[in-house]
Short mmCIF file of C-alpha atoms in Angstrom, two decimals:
data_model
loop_
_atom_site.label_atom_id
_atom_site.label_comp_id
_atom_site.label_asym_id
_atom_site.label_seq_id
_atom_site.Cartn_x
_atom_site.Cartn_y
_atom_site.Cartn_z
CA UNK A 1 -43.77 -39.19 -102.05
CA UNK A 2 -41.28 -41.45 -103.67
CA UNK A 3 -42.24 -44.64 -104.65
CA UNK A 4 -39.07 -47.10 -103.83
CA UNK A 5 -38.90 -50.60 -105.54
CA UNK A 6 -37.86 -53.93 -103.62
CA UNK A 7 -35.39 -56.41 -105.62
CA UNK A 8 -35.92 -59.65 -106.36
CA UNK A 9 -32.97 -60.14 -104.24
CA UNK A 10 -34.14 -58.72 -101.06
CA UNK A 11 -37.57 -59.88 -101.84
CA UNK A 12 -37.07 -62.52 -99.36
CA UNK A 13 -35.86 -60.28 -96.47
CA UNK A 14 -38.78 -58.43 -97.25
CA UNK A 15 -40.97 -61.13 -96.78
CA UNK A 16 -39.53 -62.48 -93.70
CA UNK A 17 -39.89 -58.67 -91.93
CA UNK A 18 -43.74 -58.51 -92.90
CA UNK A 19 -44.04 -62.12 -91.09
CA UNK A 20 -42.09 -61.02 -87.89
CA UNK A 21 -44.06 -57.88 -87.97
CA UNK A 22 -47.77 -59.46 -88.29
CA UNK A 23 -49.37 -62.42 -86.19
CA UNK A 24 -50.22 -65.51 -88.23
CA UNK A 25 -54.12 -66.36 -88.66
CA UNK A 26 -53.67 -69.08 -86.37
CA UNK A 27 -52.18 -66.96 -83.84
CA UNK A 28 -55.42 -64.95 -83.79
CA UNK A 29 -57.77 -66.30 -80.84
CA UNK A 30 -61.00 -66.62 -82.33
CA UNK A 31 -63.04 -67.36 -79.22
CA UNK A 32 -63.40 -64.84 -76.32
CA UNK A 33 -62.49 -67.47 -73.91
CA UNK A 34 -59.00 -67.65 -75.74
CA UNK A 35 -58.53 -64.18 -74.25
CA UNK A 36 -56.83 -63.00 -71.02
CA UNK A 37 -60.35 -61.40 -69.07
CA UNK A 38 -57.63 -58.25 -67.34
CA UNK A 39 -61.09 -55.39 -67.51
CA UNK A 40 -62.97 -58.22 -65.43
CA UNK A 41 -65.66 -58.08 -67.99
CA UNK A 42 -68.89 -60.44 -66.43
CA UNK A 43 -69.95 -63.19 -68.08
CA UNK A 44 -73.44 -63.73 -68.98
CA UNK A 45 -74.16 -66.62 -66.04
CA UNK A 46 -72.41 -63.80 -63.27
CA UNK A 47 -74.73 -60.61 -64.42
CA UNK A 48 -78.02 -63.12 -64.53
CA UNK A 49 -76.85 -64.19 -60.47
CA UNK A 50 -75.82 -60.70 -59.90
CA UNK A 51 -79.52 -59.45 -61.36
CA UNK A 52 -81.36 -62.66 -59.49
CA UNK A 53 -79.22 -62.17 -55.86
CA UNK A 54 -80.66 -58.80 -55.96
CA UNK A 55 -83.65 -59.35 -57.22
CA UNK A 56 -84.53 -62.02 -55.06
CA UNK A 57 -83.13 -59.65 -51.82
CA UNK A 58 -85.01 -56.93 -52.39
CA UNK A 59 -87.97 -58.08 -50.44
CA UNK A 60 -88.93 -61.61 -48.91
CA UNK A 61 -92.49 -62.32 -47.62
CA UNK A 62 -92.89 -63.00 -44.06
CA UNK A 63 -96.41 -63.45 -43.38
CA UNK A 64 -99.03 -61.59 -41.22
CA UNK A 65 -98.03 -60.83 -37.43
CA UNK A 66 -99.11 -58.61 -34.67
CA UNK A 67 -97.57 -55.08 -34.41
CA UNK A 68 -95.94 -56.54 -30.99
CA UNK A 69 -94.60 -59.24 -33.11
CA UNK A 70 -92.52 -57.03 -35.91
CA UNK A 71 -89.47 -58.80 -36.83
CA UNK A 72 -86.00 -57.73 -35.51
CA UNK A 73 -84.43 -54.98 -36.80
CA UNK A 74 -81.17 -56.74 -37.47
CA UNK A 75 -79.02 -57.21 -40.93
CA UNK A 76 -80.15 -60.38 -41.25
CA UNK A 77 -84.10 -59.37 -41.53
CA UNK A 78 -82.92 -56.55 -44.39
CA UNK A 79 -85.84 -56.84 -46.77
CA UNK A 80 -88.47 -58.72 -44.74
CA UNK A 81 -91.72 -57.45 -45.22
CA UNK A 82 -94.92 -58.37 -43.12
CA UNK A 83 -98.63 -57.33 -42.85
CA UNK A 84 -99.28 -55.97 -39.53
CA UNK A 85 -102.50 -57.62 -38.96
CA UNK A 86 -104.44 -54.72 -36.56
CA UNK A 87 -104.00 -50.94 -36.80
CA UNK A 88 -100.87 -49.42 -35.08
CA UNK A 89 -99.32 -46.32 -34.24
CA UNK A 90 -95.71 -45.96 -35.29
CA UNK A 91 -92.58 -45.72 -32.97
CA UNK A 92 -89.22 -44.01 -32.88
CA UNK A 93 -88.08 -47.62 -34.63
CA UNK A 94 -90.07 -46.47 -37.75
CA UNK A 95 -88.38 -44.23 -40.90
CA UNK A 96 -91.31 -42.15 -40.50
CA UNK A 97 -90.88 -41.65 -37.26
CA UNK A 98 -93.38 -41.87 -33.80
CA UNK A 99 -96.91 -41.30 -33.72
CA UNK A 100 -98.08 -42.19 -37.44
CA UNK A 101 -101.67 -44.09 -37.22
CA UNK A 102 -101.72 -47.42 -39.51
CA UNK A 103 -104.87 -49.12 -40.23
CA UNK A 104 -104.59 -53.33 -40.07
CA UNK A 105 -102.66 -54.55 -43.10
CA UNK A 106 -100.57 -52.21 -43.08
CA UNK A 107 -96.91 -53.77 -45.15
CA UNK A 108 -93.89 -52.73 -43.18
CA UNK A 109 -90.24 -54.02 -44.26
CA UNK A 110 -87.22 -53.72 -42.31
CA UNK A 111 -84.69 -51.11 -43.94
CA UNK A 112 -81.37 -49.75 -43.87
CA UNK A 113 -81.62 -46.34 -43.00
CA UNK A 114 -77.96 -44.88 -42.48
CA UNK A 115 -76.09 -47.02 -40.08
CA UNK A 116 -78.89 -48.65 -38.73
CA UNK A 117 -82.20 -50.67 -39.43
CA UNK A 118 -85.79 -49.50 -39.16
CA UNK A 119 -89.15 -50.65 -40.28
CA UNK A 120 -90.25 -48.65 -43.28
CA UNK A 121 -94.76 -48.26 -43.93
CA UNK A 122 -94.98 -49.72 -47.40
CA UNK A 123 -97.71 -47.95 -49.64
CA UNK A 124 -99.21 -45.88 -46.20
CA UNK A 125 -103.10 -45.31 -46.05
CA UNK A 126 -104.90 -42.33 -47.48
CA UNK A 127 -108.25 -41.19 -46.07
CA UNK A 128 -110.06 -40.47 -48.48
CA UNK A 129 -113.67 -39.78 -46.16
CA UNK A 130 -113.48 -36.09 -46.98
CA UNK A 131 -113.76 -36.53 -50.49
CA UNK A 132 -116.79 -36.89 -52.80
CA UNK A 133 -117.42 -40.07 -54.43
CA UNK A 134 -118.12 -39.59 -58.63
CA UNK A 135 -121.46 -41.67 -57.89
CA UNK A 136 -122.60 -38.51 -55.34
CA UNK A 137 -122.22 -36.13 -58.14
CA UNK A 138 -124.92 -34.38 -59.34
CA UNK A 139 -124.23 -32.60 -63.18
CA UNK A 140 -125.32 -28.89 -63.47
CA UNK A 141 -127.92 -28.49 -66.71
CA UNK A 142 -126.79 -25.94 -69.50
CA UNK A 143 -129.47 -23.61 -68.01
CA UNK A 144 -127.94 -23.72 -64.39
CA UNK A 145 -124.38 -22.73 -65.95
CA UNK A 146 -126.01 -20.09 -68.09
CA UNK A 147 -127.52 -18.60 -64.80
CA UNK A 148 -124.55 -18.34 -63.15
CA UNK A 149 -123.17 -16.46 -65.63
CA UNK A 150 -126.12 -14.09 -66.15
CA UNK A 151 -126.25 -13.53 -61.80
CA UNK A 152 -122.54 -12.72 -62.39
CA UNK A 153 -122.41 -10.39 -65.43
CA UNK A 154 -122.73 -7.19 -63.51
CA UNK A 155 -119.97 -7.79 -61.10
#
């Protein structure tokens, strides 16, 4: 590389070029609302609305009613949820389909399932009645385990 020297002549040129070629400091925006927003970055205040709007749409409490009494399955019910106050067997309107038995206070919400709305069994019963509870249970004693093993050490 060769190194090329700038006379004192031309010095001024020189510095007039640099000063075309590089903004001034006061040019230089130094807050972001100085900019031009053309990415349609969100501000903080729209992504906390965006998050709350949501948030707040997900579900909305609409009280106890009768199963004969469910809410509309329409758009504008998207996200209401109710306690269905006496046990109920489902219908064809239900995700799950017809025929599902639902003890009283039962949650259903109204969902958007494809094209269309339908009531949706929040957190669905589980019968437990065939299942023994830890306060039935009896421990074995080290000499009952030992026994089984001794009946079962010739087979």
């Amino acid at each position: 590389m060769v190194a090329k020297a700038i006379s004192y002549e031309n010095l001024g040129t020189f510095a007039e070029e640099m000063k075309k070629k590089y903004a001034k400091t006061s040019d230089i925006p130094v807050k972001v609302s100085d900019l031009t927003n053309d990415a349609g970055f969100q501000t903080e205040a729209q992504v906390t609305a965006a998050i709350h709007a949501k948030v707040s749409s997900a579900y909305k409490a609409g009280g106890s009613v009768a199963f004969a009494d469910l809410p509309e399955l329409t758009e504008a019910n998207l996200g209401l949820v109710v306690n269905v106050a006496e046990p109920f067997t489902t219908t064809e309107d239900f995700v799950e389909g017809a025929g599902e038995k639902h003890p009283g206070g039962t949650n259903v919400v109204v969902a958007k399932v494809g094209d269309s709305c339908k009531y949706d069994v929040l957190a669905g019963f589980v019968d437990l009645s065939g299942y023994v509870k830890s306060s039935d249970l009896e421990y074995a004693s080290a000499e009952e385990i030992q026994s089984l093993f001794a009946e079962n050490e010739g087979v």
